[in-house]
PDB file of C-alpha atoms in Angstrom:
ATOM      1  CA  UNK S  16      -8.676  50.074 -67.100  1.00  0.00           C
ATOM      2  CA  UNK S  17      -7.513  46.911 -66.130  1.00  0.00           C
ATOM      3  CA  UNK S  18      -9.510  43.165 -66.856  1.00  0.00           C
ATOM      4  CA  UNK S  19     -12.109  41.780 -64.727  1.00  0.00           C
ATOM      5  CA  UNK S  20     -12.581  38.445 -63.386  1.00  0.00           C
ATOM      6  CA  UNK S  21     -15.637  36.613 -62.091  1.00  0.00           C
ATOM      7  CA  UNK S  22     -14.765  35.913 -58.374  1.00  0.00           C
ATOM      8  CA  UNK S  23     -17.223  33.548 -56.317  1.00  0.00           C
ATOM      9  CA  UNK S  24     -16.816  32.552 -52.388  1.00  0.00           C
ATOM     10  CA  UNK S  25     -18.679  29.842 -51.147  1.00  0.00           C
ATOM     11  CA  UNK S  26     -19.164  28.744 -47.856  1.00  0.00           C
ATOM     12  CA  UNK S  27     -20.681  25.568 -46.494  1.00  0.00           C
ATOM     13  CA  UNK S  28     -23.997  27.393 -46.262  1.00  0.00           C
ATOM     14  CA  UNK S  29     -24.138  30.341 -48.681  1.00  0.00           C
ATOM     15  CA  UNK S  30     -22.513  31.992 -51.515  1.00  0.00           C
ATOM     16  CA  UNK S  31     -20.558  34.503 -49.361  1.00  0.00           C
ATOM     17  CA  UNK S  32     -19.324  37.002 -52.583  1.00  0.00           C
ATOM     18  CA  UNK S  33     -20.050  37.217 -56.338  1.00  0.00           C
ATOM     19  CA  UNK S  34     -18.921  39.780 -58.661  1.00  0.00           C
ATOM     20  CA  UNK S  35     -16.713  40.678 -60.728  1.00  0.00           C
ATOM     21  CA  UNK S  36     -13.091  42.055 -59.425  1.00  0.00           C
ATOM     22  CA  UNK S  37      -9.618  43.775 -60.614  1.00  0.00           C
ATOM     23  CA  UNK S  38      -7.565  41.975 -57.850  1.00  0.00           C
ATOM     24  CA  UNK S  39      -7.908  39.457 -54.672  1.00  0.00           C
ATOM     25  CA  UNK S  40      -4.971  39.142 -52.336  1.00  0.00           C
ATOM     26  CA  UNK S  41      -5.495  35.867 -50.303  1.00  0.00           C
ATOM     27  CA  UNK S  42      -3.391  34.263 -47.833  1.00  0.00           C
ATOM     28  CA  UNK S  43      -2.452  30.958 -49.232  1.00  0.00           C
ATOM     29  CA  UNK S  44       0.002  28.614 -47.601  1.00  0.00           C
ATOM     30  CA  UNK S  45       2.957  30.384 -49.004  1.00  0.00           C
ATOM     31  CA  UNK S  46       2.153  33.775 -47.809  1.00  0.00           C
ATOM     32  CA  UNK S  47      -0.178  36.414 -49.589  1.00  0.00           C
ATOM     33  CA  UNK S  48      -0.702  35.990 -53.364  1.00  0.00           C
ATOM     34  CA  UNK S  49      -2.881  38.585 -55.923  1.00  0.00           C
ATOM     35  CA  UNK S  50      -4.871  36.851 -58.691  1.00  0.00           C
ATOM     36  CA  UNK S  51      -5.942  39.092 -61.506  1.00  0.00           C
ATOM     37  CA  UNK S  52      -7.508  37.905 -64.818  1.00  0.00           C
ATOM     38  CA  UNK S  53      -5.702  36.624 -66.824  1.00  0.00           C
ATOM     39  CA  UNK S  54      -3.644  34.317 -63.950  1.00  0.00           C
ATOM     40  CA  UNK S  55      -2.278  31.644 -64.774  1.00  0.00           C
ATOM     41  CA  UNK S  56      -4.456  28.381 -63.787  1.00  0.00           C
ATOM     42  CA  UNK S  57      -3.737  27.397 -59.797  1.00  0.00           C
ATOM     43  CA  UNK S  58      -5.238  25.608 -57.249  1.00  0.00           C
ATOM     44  CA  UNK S  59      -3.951  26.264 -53.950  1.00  0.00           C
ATOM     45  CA  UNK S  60      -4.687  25.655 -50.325  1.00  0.00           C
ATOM     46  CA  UNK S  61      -5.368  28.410 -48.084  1.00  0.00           C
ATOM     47  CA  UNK S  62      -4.653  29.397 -44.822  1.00  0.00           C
ATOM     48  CA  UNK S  63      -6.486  31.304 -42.561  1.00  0.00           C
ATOM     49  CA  UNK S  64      -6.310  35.083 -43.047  1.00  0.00           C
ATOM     50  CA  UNK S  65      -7.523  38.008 -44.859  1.00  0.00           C
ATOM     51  CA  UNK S  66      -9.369  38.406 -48.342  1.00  0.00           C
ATOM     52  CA  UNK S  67      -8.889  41.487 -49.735  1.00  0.00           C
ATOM     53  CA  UNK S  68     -11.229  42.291 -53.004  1.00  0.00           C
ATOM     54  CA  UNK S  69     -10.818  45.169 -55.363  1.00  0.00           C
ATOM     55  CA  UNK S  70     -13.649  45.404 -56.685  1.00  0.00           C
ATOM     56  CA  UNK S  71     -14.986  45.914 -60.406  1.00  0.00           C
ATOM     57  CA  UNK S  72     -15.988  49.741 -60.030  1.00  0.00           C
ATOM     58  CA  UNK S  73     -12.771  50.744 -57.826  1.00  0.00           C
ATOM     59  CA  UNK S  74     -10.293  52.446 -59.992  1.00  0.00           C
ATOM     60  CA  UNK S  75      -7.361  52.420 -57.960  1.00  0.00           C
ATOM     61  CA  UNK S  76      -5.009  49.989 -56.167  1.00  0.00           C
ATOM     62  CA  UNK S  77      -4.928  52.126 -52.606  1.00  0.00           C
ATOM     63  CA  UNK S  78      -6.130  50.063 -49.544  1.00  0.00           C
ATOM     64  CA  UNK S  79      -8.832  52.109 -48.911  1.00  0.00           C
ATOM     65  CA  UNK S  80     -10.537  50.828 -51.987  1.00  0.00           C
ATOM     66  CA  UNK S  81     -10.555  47.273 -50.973  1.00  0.00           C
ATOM     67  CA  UNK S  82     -13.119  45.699 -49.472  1.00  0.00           C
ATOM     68  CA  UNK S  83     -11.771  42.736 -46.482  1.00  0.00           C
ATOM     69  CA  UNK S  84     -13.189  39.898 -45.225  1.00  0.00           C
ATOM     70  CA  UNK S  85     -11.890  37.153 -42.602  1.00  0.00           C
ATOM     71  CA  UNK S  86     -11.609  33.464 -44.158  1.00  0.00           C
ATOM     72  CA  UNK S  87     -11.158  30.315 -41.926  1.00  0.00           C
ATOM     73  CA  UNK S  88      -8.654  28.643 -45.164  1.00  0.00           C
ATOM     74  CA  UNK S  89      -9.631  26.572 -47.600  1.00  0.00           C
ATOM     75  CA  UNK S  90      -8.971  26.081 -51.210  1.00  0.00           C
ATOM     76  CA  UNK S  91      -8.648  28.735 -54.235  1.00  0.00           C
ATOM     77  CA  UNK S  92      -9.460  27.556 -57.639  1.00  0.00           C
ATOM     78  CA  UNK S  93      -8.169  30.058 -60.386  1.00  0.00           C
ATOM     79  CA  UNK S  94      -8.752  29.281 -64.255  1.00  0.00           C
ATOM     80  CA  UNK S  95     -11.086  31.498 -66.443  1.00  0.00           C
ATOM     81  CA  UNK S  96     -12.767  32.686 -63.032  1.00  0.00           C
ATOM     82  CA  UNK S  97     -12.021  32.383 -59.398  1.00  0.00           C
ATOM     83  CA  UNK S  98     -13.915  30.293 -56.788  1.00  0.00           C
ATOM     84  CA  UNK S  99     -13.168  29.956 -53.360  1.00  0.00           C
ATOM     85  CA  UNK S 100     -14.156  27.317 -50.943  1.00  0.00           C
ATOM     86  CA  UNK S 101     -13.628  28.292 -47.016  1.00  0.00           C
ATOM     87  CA  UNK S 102     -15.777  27.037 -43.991  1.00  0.00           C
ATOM     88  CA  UNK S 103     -16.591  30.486 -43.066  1.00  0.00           C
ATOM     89  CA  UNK S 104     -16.316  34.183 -44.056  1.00  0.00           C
ATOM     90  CA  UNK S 105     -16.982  37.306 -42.852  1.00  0.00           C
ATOM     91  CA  UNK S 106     -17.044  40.790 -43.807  1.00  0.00           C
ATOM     92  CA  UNK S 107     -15.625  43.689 -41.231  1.00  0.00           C
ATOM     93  CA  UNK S 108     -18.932  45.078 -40.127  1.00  0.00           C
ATOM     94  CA  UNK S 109     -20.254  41.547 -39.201  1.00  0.00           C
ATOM     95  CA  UNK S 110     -17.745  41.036 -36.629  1.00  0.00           C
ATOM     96  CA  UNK S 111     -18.742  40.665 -33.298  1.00  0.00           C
ATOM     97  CA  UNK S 112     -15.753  41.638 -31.295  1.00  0.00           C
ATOM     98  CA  UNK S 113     -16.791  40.500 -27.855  1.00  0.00           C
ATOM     99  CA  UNK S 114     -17.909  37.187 -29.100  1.00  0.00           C
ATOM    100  CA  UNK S 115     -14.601  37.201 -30.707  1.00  0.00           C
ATOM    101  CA  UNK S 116     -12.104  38.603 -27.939  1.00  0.00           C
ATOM    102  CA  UNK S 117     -14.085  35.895 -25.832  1.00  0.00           C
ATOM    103  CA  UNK S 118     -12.991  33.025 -27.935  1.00  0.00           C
ATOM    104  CA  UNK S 119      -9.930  34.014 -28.209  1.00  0.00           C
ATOM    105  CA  UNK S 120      -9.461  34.309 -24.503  1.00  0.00           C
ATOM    106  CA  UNK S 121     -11.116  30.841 -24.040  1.00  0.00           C
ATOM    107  CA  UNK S 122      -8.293  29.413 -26.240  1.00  0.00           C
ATOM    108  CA  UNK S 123      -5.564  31.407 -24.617  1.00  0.00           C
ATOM    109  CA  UNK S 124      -6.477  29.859 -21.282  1.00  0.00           C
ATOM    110  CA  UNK S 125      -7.083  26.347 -22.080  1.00  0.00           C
ATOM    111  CA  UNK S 126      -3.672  26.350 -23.747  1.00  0.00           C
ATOM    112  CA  UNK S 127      -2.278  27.798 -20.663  1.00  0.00           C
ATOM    113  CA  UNK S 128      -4.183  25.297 -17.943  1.00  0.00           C
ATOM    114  CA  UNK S 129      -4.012  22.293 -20.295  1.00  0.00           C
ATOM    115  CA  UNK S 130      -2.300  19.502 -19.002  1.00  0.00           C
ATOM    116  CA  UNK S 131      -3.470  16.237 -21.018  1.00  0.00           C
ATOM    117  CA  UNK S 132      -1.252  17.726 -24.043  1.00  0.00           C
ATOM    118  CA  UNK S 133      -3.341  16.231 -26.511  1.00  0.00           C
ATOM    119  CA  UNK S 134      -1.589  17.319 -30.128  1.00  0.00           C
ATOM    120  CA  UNK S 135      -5.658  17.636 -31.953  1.00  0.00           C
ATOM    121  CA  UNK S 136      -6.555  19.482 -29.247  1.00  0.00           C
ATOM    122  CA  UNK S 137      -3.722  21.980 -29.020  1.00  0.00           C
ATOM    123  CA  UNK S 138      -3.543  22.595 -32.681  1.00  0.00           C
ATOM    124  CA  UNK S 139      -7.254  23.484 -32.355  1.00  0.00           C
ATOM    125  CA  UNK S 140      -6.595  25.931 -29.721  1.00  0.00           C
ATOM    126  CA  UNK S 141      -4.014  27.442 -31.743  1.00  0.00           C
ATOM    127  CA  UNK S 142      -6.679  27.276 -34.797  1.00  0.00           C
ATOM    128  CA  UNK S 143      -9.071  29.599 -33.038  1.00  0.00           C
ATOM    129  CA  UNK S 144      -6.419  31.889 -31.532  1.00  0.00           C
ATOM    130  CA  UNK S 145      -5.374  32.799 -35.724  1.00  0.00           C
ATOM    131  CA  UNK S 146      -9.357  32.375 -36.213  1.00  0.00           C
ATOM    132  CA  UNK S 147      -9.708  35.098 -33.602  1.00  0.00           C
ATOM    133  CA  UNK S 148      -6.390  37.484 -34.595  1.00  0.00           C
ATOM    134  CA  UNK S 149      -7.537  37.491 -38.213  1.00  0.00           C
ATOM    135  CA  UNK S 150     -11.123  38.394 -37.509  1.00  0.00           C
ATOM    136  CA  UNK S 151      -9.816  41.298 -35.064  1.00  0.00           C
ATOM    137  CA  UNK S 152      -7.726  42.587 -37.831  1.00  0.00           C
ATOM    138  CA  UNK S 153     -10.405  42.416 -40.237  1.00  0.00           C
ATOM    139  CA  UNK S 154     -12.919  44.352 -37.886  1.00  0.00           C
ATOM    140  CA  UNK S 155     -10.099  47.085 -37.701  1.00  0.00           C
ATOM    141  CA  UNK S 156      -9.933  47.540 -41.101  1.00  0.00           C
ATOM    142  CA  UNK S 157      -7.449  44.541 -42.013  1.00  0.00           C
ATOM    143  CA  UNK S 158      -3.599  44.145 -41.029  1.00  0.00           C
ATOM    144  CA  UNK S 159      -2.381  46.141 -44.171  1.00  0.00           C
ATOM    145  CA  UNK S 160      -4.185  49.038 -43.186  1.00  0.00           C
ATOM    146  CA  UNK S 161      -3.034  49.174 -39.595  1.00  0.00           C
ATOM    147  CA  UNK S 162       0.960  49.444 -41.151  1.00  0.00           C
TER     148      UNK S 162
END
């Protein structure tokens, strides 16, 4: 059996997860990175993307036995545990795709009729469009899965 490590997400208004896991695969700004116990000590930013917890009674490494959530970035802090810090996260059954498909169209169009080209404003058009992709993803079952 391998180690466990205390793993804690926090948003701005709750604590989103607490337990103890085997593995979490984040997104961080280099690309997708496990953390296991035992890791060596990191901080790292995040980017917006997928969460994937294997959690302390799961035996195997399969992607069926992970549970996913959708993160809007923020920070991972790994020494003898894990905490994460995001503005928002949400598990796949929490997901309201027409709210979501709706934002995302929103930000598709004003991108496309924009004309004041304002660089903030574009960037957070483009923020809710990967906001938007990564919670689709995660209602499906998360982007690995669909490979």
């Amino acid at each position: 059996m391998s180690k466990l490590v205390k793993l804690e997400v926090i948003t701005p208004s709750k604590v989103f997860y607490r337990g103890k896991v085997r593995l979490l695969i984040a997104r961080t700004l280099e690309g997708d990175e496990g953390f296991m116990a035992g890791h060596s000590w990191a901080c790292k930013l995040l980017d917006i993307g997928e969460l994937w917890i294997l959690e302390e009674d799961k035996g195997s490494y399969n992607d069926d036995d992970f549970r996913v959530a959708a993160i809007a970035g923020g920070f991972i802090d790994v020494k003898d545990s894990i905490i994460i810090y995001t503005d928002a996260a949400e598990w796949s059954e929490d997901i309201d795709m027409d709210r979501v498909l709706s934002e995302k169209v929103k930000a598709e169009d004003w991108l496309t009729h924009e004309t004041k080209h304002d660089p903030n404003e574009i960037e957070r058009a483009r923020i809710a469009i990967a906001k938007a992709i990564t919670r689709m993803n995660v209602a499906e079952g998360g982007a690995r899965r669909k490979r």
